[in-house]
PDB file of C-alpha atoms in Angstrom:
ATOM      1  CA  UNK A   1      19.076  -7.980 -11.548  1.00 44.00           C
ATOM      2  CA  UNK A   2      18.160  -4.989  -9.424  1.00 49.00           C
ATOM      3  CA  UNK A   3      16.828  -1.586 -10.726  1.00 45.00           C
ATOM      4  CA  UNK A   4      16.928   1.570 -10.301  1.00 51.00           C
ATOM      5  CA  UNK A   5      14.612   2.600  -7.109  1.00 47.00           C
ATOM      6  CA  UNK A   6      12.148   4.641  -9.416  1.00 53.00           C
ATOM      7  CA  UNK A   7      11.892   1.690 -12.001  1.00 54.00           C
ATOM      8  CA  UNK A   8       9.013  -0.324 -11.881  1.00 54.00           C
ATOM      9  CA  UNK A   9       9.615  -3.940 -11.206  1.00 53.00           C
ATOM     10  CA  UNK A  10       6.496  -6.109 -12.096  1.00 55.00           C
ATOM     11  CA  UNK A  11       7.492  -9.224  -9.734  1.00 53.00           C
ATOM     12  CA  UNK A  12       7.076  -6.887  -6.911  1.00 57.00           C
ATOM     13  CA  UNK A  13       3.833  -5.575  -8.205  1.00 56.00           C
ATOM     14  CA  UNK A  14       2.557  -8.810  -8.983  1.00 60.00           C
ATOM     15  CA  UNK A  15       3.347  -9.879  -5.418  1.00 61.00           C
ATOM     16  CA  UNK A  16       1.792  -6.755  -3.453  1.00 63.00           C
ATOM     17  CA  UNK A  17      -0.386  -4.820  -5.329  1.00 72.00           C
ATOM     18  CA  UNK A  18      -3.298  -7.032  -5.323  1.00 89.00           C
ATOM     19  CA  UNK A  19      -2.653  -7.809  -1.547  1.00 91.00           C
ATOM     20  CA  UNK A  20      -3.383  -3.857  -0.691  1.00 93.00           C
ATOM     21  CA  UNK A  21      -6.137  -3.143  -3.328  1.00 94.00           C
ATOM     22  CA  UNK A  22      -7.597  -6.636  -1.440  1.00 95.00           C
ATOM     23  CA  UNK A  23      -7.494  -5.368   1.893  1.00 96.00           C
ATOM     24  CA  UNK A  24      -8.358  -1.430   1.345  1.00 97.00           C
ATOM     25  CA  UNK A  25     -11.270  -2.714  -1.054  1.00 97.00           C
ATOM     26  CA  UNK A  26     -12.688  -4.713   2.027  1.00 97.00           C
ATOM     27  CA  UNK A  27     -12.464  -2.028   4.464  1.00 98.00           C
ATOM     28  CA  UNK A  28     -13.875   0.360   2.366  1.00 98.00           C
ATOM     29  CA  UNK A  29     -16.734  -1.890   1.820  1.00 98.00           C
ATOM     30  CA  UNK A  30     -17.478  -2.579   5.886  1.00 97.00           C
ATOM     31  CA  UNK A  31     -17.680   1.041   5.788  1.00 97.00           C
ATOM     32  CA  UNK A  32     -20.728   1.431   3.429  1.00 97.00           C
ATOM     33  CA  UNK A  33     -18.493   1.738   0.087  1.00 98.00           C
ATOM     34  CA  UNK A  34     -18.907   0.392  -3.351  1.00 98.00           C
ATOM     35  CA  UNK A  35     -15.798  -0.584  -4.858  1.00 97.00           C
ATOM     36  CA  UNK A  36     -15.892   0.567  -8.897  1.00 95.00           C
ATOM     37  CA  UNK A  37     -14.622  -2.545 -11.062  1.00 90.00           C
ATOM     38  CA  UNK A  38     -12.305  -1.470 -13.562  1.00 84.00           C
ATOM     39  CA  UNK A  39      -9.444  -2.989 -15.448  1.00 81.00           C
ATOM     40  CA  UNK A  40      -5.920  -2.361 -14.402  1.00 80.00           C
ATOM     41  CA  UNK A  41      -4.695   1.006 -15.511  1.00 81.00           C
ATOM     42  CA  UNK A  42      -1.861   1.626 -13.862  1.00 81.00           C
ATOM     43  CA  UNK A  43      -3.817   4.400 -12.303  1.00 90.00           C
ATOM     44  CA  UNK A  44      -4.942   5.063  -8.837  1.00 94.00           C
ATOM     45  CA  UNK A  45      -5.884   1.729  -7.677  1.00 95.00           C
ATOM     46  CA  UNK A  46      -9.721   2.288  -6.171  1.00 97.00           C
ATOM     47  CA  UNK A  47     -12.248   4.093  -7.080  1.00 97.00           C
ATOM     48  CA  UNK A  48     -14.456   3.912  -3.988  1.00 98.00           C
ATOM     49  CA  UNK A  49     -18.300   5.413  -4.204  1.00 97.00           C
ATOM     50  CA  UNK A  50     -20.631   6.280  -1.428  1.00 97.00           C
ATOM     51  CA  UNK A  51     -23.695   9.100  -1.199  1.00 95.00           C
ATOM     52  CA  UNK A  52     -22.862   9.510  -4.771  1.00 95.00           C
ATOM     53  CA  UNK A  53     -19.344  10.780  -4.427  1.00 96.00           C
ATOM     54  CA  UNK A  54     -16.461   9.130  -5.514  1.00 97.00           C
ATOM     55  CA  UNK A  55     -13.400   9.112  -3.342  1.00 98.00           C
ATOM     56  CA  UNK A  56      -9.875   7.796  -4.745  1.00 98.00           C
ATOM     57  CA  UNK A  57      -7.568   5.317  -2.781  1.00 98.00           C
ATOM     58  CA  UNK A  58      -3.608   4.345  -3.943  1.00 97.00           C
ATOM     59  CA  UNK A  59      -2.893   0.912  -2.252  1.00 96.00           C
ATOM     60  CA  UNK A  60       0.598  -0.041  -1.061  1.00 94.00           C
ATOM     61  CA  UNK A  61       1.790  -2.240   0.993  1.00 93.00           C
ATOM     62  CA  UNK A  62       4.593  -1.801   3.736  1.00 89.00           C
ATOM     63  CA  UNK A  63       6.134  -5.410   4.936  1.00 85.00           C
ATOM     64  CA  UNK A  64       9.380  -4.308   6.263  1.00 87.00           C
ATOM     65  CA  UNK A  65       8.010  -2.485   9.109  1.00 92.00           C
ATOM     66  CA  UNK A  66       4.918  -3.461  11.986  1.00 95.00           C
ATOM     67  CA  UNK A  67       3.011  -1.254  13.322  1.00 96.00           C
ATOM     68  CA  UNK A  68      -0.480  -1.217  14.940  1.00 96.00           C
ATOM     69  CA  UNK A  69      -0.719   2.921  16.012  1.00 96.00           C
ATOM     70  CA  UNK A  70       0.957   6.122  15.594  1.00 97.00           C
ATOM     71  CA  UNK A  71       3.139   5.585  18.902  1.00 97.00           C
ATOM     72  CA  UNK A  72       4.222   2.020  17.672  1.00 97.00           C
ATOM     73  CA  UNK A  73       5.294   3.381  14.198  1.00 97.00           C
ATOM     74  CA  UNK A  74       9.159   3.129  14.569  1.00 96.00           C
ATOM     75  CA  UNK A  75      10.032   6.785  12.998  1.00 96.00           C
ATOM     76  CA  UNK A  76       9.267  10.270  12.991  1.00 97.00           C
ATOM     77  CA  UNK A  77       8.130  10.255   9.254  1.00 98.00           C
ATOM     78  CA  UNK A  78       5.876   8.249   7.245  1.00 98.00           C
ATOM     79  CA  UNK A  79       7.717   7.854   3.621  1.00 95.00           C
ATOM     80  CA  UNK A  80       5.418   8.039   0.482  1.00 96.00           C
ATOM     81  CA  UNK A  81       7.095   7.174  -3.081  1.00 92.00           C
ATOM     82  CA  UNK A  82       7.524  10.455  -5.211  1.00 93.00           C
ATOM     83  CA  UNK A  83       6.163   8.721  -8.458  1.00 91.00           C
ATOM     84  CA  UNK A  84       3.206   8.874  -6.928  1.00 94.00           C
ATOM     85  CA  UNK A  85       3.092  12.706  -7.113  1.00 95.00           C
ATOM     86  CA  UNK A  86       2.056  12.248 -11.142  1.00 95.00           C
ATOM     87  CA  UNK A  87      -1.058  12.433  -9.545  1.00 95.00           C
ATOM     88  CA  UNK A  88      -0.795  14.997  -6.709  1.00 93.00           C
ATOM     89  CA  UNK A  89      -3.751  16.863  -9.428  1.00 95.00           C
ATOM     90  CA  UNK A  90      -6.158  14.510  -8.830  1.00 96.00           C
ATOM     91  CA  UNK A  91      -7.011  14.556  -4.599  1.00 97.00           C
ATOM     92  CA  UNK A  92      -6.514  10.829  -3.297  1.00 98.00           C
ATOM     93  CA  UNK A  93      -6.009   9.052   0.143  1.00 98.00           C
ATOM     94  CA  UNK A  94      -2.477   7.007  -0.133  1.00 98.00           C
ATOM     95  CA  UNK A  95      -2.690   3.804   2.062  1.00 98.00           C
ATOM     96  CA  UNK A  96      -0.202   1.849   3.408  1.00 97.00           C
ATOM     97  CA  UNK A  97      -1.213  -1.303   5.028  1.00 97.00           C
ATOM     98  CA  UNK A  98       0.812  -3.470   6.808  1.00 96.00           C
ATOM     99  CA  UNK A  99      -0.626  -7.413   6.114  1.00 95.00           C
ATOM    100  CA  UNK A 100       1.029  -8.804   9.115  1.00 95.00           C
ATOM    101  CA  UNK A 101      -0.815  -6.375  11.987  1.00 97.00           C
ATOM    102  CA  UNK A 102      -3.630  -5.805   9.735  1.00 97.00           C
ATOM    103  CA  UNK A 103      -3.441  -1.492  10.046  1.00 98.00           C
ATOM    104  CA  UNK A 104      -3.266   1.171   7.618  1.00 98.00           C
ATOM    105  CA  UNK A 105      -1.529   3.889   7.487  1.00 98.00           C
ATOM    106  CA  UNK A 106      -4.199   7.047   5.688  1.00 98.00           C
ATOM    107  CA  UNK A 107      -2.950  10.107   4.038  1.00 98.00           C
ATOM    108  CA  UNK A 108      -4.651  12.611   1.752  1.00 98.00           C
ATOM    109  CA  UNK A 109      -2.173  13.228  -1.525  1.00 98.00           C
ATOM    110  CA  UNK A 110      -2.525  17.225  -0.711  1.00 98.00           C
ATOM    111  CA  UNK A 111      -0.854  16.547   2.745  1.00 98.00           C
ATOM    112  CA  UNK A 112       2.036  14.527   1.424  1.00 98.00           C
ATOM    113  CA  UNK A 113       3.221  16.058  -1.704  1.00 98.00           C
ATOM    114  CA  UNK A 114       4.708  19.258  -0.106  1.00 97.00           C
ATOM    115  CA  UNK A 115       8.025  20.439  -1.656  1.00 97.00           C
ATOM    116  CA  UNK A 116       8.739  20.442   2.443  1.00 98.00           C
ATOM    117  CA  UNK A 117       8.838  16.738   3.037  1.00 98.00           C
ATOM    118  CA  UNK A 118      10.824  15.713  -0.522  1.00 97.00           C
ATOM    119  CA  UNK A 119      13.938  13.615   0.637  1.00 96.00           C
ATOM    120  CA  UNK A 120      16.523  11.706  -1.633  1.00 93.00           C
ATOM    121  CA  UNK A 121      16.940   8.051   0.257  1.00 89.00           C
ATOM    122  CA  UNK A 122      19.060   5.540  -0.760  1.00 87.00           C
ATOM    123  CA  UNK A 123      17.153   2.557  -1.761  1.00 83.00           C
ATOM    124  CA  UNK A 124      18.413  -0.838  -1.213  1.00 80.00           C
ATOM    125  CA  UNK A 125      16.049  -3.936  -1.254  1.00 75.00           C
ATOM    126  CA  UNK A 126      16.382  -6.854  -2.850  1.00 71.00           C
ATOM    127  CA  UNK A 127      14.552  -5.504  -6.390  1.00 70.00           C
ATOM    128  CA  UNK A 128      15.765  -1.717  -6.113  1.00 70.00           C
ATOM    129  CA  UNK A 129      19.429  -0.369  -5.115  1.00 80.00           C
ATOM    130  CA  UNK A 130      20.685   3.415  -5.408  1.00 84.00           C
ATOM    131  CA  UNK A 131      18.741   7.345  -4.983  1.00 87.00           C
ATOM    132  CA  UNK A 132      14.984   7.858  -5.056  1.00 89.00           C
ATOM    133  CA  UNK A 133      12.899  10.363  -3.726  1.00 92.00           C
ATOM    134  CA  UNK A 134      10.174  10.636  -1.012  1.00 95.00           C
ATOM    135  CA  UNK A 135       7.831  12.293   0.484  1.00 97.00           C
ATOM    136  CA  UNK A 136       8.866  12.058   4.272  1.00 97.00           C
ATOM    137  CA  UNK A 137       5.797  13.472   5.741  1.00 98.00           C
ATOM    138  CA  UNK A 138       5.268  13.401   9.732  1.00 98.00           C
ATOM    139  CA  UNK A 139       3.525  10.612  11.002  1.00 97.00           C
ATOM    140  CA  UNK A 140       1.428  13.277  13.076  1.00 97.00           C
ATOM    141  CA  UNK A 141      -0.578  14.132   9.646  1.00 97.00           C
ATOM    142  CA  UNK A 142      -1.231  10.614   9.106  1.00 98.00           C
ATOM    143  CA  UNK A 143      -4.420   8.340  10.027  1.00 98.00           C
ATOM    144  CA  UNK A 144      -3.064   5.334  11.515  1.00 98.00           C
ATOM    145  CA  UNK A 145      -6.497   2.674  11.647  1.00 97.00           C
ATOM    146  CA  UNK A 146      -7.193  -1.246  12.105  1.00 97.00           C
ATOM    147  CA  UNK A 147      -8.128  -2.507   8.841  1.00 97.00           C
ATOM    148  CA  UNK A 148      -9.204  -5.806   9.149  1.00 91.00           C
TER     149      UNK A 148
END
């Protein structure tokens, strides 16, 4: 049964969300981070520590589209999911990896949730059909990097 694009749907979670937190954790830690271990929350996923400052990281995962730079990212915009914006208090990078190429797509959470980049999209995947919102944000303010 599909839901609504904002709904969560915990057999897509299940299958992703451990993939990204995986492969964010390990590049943080090749670059001289400690990885805080903490139960699942629901929160942002990382809490990342180095030189005694703690930097926040939300982990997704983007398999419907390769990419492996800024020039071979197929559109204008980078889109971030608007639920995420319950957090747009607390400052956070938003990362977007792509498992097949093995990049990451970095964003700080005050660059992306501008009332300027909100879109409604139509959502239709195999777990979500209909309207949601995003964040469209240029790919120009985004950090594309090799990850693994």
């Amino acid at each position: 049964m599909n839901k609504k694009p904002s709904e969560f749907v915990k057999s897509s979670y299940d299958n992703n969300n451990s993939l990204a937190i995986d492969m964010v954790s390990e590049f943080l830690v090749n670059k001289g981070f400690s990885i805080v271990d903490k139960e699942e929350d629901y929160w942002i996923d990382i809490e990342a520590e180095r030189g005694g400052e703690t930097i926040l990281f939300e982990a997704e995962v983007k398999t419907r589209v390769r990419f492996t730079s800024r020039d071979s990212f197929p559109f204008k915009t980078v889109s971030f999911l608007a639920r995420k914006s319950k957090w747009k208090e607390t400052p956070f990078w938003y990362v977007i990896v792509c498992p097949d190429t093995k990049y990451a797509i970095f964003a700080k959470s005050e660059d992306i949730f501008k009332d300027k980049y909100i879109e409604n999209i139509n959502v239709n995947t195999s777990d979500r059909k209909g309207m949601d919102k995003f964040y469209r944000v240029p790919k120009s303010v985004c950090i594309f990097k090799k990850i693994a």
